[in-house]
Coordinates of N, CA and C in Angstrom, one line a residue:
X1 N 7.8 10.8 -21.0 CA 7.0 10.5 -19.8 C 7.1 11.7 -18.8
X2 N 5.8 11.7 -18.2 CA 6.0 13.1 -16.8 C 5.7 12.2 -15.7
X3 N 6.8 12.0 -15.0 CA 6.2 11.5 -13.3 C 5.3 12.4 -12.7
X4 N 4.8 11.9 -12.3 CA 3.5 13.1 -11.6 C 4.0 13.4 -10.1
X5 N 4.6 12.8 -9.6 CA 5.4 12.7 -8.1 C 6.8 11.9 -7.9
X6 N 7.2 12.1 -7.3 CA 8.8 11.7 -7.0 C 9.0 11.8 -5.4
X7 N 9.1 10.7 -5.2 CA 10.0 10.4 -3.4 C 11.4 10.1 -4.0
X8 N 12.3 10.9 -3.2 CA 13.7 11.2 -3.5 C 14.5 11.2 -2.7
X9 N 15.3 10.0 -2.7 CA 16.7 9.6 -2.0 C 18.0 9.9 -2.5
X10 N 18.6 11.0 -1.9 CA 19.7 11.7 -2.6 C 21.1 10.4 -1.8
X11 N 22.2 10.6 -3.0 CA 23.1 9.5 -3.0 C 24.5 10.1 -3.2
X12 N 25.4 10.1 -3.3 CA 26.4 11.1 -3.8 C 27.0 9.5 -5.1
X13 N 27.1 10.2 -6.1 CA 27.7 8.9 -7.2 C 28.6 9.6 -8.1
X14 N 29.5 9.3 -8.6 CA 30.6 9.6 -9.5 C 30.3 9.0 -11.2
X15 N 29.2 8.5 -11.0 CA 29.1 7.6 -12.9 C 27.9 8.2 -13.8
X16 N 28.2 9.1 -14.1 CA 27.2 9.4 -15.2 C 26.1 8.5 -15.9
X17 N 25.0 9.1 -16.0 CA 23.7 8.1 -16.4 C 23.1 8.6 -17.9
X18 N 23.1 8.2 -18.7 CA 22.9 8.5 -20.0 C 21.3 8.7 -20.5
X19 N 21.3 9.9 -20.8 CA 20.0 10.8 -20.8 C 19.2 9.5 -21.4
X20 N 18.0 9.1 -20.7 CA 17.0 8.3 -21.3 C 15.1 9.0 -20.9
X21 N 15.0 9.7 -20.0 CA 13.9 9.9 -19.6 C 13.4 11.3 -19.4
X22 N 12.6 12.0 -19.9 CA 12.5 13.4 -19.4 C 12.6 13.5 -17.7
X23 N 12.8 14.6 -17.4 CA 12.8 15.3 -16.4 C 11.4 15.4 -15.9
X24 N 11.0 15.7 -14.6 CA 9.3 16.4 -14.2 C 9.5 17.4 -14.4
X25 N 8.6 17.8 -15.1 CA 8.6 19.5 -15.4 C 8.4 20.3 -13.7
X26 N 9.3 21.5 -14.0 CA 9.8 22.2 -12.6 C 10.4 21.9 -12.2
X27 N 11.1 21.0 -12.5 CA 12.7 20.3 -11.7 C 13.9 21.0 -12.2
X28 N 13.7 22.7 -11.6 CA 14.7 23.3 -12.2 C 16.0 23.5 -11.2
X29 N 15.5 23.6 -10.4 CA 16.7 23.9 -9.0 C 16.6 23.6 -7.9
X30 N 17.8 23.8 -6.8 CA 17.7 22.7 -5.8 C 16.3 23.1 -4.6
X31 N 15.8 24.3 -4.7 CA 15.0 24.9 -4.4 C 13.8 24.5 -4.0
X32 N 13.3 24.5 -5.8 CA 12.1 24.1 -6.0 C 12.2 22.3 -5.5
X33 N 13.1 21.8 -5.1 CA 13.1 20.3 -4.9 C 12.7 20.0 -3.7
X34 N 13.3 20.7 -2.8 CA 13.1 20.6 -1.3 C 11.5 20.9 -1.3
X35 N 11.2 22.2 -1.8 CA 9.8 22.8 -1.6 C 8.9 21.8 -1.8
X36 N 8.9 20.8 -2.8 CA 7.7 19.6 -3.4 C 8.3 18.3 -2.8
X37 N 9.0 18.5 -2.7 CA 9.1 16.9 -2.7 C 10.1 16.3 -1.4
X38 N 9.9 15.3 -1.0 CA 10.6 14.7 0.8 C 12.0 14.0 0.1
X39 N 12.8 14.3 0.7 CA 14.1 14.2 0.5 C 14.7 13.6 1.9
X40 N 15.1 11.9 1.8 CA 15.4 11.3 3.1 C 16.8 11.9 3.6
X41 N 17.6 12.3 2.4 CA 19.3 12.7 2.8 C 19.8 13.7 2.3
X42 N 20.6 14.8 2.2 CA 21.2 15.8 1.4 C 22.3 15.5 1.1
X43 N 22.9 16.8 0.0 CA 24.0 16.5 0.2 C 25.1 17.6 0.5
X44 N 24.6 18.0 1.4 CA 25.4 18.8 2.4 C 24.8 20.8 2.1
X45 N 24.3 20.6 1.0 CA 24.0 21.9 0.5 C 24.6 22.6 -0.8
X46 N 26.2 21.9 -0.8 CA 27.3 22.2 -1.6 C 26.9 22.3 -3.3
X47 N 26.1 21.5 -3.9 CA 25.6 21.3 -5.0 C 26.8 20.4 -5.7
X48 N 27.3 19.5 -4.7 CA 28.4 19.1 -6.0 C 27.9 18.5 -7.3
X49 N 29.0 18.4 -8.1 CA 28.4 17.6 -9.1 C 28.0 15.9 -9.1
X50 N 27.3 15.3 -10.2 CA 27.0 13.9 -9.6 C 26.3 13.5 -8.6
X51 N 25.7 14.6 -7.5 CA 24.5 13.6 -7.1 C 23.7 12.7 -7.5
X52 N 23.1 11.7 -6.8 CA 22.3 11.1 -7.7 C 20.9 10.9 -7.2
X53 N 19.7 11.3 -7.2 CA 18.3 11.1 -6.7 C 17.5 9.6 -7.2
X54 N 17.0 9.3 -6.0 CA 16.2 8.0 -7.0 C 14.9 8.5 -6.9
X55 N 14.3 8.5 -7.8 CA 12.8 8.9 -8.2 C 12.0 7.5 -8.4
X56 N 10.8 8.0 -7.7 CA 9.7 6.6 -8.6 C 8.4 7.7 -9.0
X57 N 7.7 6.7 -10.0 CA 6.5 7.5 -11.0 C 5.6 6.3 -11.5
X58 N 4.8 6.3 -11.6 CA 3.4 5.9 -12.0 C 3.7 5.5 -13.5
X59 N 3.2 4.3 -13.8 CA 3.4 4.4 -15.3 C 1.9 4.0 -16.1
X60 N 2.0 5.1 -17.1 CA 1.4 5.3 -17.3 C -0.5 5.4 -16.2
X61 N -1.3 5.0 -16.4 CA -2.4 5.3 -15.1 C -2.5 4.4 -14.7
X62 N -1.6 3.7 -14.4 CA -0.7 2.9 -13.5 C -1.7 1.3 -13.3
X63 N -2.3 0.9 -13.7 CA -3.1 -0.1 -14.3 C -3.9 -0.3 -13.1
X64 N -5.2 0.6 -12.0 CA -5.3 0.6 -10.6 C -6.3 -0.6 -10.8
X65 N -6.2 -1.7 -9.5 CA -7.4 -2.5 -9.3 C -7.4 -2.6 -7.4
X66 N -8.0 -3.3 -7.3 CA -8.3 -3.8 -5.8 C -7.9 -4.9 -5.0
X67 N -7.5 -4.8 -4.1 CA -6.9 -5.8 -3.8 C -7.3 -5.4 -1.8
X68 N -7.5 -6.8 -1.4 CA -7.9 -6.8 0.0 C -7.3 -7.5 0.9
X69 N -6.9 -7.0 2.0 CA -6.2 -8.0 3.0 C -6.5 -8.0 4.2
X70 N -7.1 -9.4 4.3 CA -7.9 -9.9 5.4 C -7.1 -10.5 6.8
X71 N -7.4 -10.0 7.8 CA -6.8 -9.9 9.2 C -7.7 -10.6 10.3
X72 N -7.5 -12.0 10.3 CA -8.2 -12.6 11.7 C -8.0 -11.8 13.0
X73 N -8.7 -11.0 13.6 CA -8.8 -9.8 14.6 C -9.3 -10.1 16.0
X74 N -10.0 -11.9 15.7 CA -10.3 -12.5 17.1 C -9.9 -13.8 17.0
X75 N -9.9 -14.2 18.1 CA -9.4 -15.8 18.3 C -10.3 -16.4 17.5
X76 N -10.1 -18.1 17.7 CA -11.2 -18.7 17.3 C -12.0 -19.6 18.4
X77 N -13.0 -20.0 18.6 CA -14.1 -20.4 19.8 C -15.0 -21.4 19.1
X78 N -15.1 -22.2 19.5 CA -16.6 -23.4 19.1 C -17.0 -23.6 20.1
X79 N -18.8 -23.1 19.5 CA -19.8 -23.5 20.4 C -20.0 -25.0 20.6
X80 N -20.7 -25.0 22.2 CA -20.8 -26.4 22.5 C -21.5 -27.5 21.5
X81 N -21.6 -28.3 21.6 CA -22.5 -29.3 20.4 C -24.0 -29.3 21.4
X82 N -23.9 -28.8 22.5 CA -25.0 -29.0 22.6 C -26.0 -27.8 23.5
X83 N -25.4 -26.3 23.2 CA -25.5 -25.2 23.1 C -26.6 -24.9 22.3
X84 N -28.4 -25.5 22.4 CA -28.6 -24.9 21.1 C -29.4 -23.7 20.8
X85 N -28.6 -22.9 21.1 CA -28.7 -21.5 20.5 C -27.8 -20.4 19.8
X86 N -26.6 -21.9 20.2 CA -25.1 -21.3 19.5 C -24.4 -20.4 20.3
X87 N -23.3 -19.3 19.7 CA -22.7 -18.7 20.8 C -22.6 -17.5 20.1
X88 N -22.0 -16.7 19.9 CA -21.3 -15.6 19.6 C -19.9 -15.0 20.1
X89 N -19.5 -14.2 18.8 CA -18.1 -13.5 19.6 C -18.4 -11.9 19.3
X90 N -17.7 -11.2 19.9 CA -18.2 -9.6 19.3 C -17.2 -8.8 19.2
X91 N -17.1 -7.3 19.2 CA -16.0 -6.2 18.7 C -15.1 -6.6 19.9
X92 N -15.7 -6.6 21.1 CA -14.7 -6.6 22.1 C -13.9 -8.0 22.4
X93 N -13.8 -8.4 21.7 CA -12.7 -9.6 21.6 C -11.9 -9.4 20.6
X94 N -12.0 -8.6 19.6 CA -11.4 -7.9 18.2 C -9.8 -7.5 18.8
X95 N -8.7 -7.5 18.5 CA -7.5 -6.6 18.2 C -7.1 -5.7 17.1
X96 N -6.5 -5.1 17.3 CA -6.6 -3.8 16.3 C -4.9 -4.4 15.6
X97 N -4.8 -4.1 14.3 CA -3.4 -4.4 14.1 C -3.0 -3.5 12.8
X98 N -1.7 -3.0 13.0 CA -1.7 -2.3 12.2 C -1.4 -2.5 10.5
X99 N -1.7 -1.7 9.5 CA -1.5 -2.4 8.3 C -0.8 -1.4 7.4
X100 N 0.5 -1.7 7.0 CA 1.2 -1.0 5.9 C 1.0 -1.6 4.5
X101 N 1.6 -0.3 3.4 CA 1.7 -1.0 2.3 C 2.6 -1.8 1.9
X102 N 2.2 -2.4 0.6 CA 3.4 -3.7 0.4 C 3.9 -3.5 -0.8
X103 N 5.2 -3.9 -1.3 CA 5.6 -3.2 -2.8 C 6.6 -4.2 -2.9
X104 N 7.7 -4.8 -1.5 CA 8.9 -5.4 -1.3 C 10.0 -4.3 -0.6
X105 N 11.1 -5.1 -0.7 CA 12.2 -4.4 0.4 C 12.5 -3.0 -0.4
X106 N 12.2 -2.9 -1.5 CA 13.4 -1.9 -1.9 C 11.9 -0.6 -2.4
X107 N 10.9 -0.9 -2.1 CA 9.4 -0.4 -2.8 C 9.9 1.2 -2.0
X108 N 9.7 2.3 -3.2 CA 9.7 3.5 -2.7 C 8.1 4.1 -2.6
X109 N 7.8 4.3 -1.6 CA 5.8 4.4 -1.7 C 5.6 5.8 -2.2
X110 N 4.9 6.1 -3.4 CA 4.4 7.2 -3.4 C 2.9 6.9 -3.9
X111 N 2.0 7.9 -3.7 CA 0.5 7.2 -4.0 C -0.2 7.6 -5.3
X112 N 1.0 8.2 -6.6 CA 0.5 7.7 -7.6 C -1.1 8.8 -8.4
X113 N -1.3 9.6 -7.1 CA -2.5 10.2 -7.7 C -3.7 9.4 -7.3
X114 N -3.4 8.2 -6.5 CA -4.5 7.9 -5.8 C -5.1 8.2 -4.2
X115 N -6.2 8.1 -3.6 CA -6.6 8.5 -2.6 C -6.2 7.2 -1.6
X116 N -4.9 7.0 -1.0 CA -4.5 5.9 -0.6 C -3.1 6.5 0.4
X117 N -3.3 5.6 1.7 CA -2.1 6.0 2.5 C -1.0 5.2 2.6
X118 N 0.2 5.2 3.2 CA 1.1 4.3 3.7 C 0.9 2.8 5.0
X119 N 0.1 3.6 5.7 CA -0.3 2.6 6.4 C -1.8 3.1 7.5
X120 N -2.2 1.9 8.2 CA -3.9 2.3 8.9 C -3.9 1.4 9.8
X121 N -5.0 0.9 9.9 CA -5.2 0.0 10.9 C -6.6 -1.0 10.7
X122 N -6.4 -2.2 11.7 CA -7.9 -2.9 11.2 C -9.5 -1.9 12.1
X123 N -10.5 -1.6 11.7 CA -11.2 -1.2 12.5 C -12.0 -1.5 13.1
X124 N -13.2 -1.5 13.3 CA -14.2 -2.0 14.2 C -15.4 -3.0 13.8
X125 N -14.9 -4.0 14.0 CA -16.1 -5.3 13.9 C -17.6 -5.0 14.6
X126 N -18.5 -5.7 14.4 CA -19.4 -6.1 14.8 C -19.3 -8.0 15.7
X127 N -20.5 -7.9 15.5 CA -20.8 -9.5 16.5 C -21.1 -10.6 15.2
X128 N -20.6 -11.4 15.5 CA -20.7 -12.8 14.6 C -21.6 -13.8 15.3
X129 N -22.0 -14.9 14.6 CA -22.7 -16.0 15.2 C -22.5 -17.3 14.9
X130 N -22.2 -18.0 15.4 CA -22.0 -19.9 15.3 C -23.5 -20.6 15.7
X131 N -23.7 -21.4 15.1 CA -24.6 -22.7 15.6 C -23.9 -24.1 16.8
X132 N -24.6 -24.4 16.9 CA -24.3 -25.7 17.9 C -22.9 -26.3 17.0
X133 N -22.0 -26.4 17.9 CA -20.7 -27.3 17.5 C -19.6 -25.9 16.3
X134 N -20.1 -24.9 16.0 CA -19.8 -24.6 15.0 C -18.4 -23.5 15.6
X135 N -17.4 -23.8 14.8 CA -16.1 -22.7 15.1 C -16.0 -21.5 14.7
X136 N -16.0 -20.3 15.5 CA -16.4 -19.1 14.6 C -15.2 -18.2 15.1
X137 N -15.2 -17.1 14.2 CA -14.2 -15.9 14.5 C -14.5 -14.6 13.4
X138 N -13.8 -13.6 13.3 CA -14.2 -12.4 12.7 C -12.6 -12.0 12.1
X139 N -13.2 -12.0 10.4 CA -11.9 -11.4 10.3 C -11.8 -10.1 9.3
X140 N -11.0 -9.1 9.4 CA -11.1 -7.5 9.0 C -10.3 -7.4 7.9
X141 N -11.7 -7.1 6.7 CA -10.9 -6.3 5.1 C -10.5 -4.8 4.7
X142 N -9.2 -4.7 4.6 CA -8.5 -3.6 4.3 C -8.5 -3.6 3.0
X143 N -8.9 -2.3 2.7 CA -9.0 -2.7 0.8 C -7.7 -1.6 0.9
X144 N -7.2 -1.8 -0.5 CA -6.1 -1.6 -0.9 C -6.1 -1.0 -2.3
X145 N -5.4 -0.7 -3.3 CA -5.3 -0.5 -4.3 C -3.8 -0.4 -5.0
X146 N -3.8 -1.5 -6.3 CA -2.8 -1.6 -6.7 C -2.3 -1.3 -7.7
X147 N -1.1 -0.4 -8.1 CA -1.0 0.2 -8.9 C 0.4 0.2 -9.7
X148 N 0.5 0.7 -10.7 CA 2.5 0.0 -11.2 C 3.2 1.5 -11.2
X149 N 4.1 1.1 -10.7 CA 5.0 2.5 -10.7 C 6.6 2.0 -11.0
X150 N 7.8 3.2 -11.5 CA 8.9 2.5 -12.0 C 9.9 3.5 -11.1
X151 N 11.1 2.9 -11.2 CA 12.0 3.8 -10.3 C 13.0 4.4 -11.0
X152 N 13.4 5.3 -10.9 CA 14.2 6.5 -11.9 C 15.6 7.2 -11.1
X153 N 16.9 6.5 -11.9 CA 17.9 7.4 -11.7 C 18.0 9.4 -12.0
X154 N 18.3 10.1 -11.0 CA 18.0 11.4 -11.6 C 19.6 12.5 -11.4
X155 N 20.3 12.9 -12.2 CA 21.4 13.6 -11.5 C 21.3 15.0 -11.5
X156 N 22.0 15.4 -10.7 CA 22.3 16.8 -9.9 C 23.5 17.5 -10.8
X157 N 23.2 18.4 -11.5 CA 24.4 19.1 -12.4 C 24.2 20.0 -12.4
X158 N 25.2 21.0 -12.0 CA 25.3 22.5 -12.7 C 23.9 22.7 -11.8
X159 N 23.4 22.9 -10.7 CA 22.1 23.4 -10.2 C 21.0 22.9 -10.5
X160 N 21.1 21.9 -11.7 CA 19.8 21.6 -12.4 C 19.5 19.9 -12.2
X161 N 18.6 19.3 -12.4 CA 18.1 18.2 -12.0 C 18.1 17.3 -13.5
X162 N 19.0 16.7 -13.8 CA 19.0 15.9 -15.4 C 18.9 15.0 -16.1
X163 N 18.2 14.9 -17.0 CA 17.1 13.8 -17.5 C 17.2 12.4 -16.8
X164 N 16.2 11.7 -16.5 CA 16.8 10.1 -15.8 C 16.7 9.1 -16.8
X165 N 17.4 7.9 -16.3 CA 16.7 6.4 -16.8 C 16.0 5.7 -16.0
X166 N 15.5 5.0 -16.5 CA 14.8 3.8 -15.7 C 15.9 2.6 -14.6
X167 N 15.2 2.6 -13.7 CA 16.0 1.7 -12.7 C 14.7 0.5 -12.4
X168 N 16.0 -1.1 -13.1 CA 14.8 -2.0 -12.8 C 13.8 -2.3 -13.2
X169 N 12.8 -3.0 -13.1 CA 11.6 -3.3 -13.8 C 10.5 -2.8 -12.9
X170 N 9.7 -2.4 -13.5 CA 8.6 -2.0 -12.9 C 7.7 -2.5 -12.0
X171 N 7.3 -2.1 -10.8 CA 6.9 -3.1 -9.9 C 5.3 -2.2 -9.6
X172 N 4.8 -3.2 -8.7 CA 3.1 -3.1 -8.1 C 3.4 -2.7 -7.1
X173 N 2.8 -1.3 -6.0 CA 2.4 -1.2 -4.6 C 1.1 -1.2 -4.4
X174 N 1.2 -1.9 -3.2 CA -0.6 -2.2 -3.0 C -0.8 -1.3 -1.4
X175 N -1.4 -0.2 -1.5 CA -1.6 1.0 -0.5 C -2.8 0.8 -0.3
X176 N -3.0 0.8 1.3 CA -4.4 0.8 1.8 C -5.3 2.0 1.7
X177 N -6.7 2.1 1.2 CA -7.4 3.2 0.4 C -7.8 4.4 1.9
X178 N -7.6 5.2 1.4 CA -7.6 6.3 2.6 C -9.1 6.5 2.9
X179 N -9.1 6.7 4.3 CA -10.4 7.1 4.9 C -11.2 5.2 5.2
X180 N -10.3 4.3 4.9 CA -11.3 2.9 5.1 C -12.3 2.6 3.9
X181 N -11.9 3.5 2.7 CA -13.2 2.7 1.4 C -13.0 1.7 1.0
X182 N -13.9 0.3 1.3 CA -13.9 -0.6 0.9 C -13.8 -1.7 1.9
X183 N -13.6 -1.2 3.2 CA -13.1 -2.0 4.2 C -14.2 -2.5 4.8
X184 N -14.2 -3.8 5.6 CA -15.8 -4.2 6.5 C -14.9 -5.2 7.3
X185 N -15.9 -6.2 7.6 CA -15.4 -7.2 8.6 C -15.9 -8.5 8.1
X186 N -16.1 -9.7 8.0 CA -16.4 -10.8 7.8 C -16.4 -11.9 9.4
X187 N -17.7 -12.5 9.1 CA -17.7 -13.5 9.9 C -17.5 -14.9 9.4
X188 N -16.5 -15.6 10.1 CA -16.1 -16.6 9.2 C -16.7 -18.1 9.9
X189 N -16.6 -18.8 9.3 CA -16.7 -20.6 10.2 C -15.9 -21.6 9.6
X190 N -15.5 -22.4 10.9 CA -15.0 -23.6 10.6 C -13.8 -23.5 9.8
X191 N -13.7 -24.4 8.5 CA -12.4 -24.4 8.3 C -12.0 -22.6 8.0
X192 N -12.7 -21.9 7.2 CA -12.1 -20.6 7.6 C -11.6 -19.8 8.5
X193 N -12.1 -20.1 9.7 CA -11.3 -19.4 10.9 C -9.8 -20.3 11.3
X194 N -8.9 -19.0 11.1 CA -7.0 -19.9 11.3 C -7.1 -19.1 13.3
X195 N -6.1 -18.6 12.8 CA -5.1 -18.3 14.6 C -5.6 -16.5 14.4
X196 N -5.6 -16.1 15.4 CA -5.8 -14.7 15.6 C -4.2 -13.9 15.1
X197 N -4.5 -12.9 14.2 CA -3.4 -11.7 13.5 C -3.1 -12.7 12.5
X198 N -3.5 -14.0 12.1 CA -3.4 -15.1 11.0 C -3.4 -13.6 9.2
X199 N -3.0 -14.1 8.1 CA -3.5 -12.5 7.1 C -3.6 -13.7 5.8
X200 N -4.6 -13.4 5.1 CA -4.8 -13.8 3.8 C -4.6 -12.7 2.7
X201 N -4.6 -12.8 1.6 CA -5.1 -11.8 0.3 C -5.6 -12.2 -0.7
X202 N -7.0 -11.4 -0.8 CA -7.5 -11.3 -1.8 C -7.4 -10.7 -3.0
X203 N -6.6 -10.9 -4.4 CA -6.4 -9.9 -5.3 C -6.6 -9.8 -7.0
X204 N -8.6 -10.7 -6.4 CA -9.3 -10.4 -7.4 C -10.1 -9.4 -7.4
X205 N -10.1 -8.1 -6.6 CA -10.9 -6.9 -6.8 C -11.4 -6.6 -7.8
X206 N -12.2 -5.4 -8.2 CA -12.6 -5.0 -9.4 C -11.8 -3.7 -10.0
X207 N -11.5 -3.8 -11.4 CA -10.6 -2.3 -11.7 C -10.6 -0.9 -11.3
X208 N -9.6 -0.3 -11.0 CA -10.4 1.1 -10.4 C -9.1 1.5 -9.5
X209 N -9.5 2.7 -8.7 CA -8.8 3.0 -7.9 C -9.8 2.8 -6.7
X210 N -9.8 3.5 -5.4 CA -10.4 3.2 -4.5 C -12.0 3.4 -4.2
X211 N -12.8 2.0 -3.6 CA -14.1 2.3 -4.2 C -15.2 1.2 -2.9
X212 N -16.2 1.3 -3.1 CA -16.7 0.7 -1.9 C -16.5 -0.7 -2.6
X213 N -16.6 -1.9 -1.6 CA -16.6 -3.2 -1.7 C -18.0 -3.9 -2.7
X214 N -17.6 -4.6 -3.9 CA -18.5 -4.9 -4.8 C -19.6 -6.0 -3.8
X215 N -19.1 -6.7 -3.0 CA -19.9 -7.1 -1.9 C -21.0 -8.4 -2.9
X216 N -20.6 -9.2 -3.6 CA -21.0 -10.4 -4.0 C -20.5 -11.1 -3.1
X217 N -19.2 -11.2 -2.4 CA -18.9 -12.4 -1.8 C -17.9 -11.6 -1.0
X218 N -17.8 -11.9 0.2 CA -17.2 -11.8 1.2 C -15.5 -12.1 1.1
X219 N -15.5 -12.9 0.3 CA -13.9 -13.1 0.3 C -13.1 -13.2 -1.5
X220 N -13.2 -11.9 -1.7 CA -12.8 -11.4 -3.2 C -11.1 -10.9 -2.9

């Protein structure tokens, strides 16, 4: 296997890891490591032996689909029952909230070779409408894209970076898609409107990496 990228948390460890995984090609020296790739800790410079790097990597094309996470961004409001022309709510009642990705506590984010960031925000609504008596609010889809990646013991020897194993079972991060593709707003009613920064998810998307919204139904 070639990881295509590696986010790398250096460790100092004493226990030897038994060759199971190729190396990323160019992982020759401490050099080229720094140069490519973000490195949260060192270890001092010294090159002792037994460092230990944790790597994560994409497995195989990492199985990409869509997934959406919906953000009530305005309160909720019911028009009068006897209002009849109904009411509206608009952008300017909207909150902006911010949105990271999700993987769990221990999730190392790398994006896999997809067009996707770490975290964004909800953006800009439009105006919604209720009828007489009806409870309305607006809520914001962040599309996302989710993808399987595995995490990789790697050690530090003799200058050179050496073969890893696998750490763990392979897990899904769901990274919100760069630039907003896929994302809109929804106007919701009645029992669908909850509490304002309220979050649902949707994670029947369609296969793929990041892409405009298939737009049959509002809440996919």
């Amino acid at each position: 296997m070639k990881p295509l990228a590696l986010l790398l948390l250096w460790a100092t460890s004493s226990t030897a890891v038994p060759t199971a995984v190729p190396m990323a090609a160019g992982m020759t020296n401490r050099t080229h490591l720094h140069e490519q790739f973000v490195l949260n800790s060192r270890d001092g410079g010294n090159g002792a032996l037994n460092d230990q790097i944790i790597g994560t990597a994409r497995v195989g094309d990492g199985d990409p689909h869509q997934a959406y996470r919906y953000t009530q961004v305005t309160s909720t409001i019911t028009c009068a029952p006897d209002e009849q022309e109904g009411c509206s709510i608009s952008r300017q009642d909207a909150k902006y909230y911010a949105v990271q990705f999700s993987g769990g506590i221990s999730a190392l984010w790398i994006n896999a070779g997809f067009a996707v960031t770490q975290t964004t925000a909800t953006g800009q609504t439009g105006t919604c409408n209720g009828g007489a008596g009806d409870t309305i609010c607006v809520w914001y889809r962040t599309a996302h894209t989710a993808y399987t990646v595995q995490k990789y013991a790697y050690y530090w020897r003799f200058q050179q970076v050496q073969d890893g194993t696998k750490v763990d079972a392979p897990y899904v991060i769901w990274s919100p898609n760069a630039n907003g593709v896929g994302d809109g707003y929804v106007c919701a009613l009645n029992k669908d409107c909850w509490n304002q920064g309220g979050v649902w998810w949707g994670k029947s998307g369609p296969a793929g990496g990041p892409q405009l919204y298939p737009g049959n139904t509002p809440w996919l």
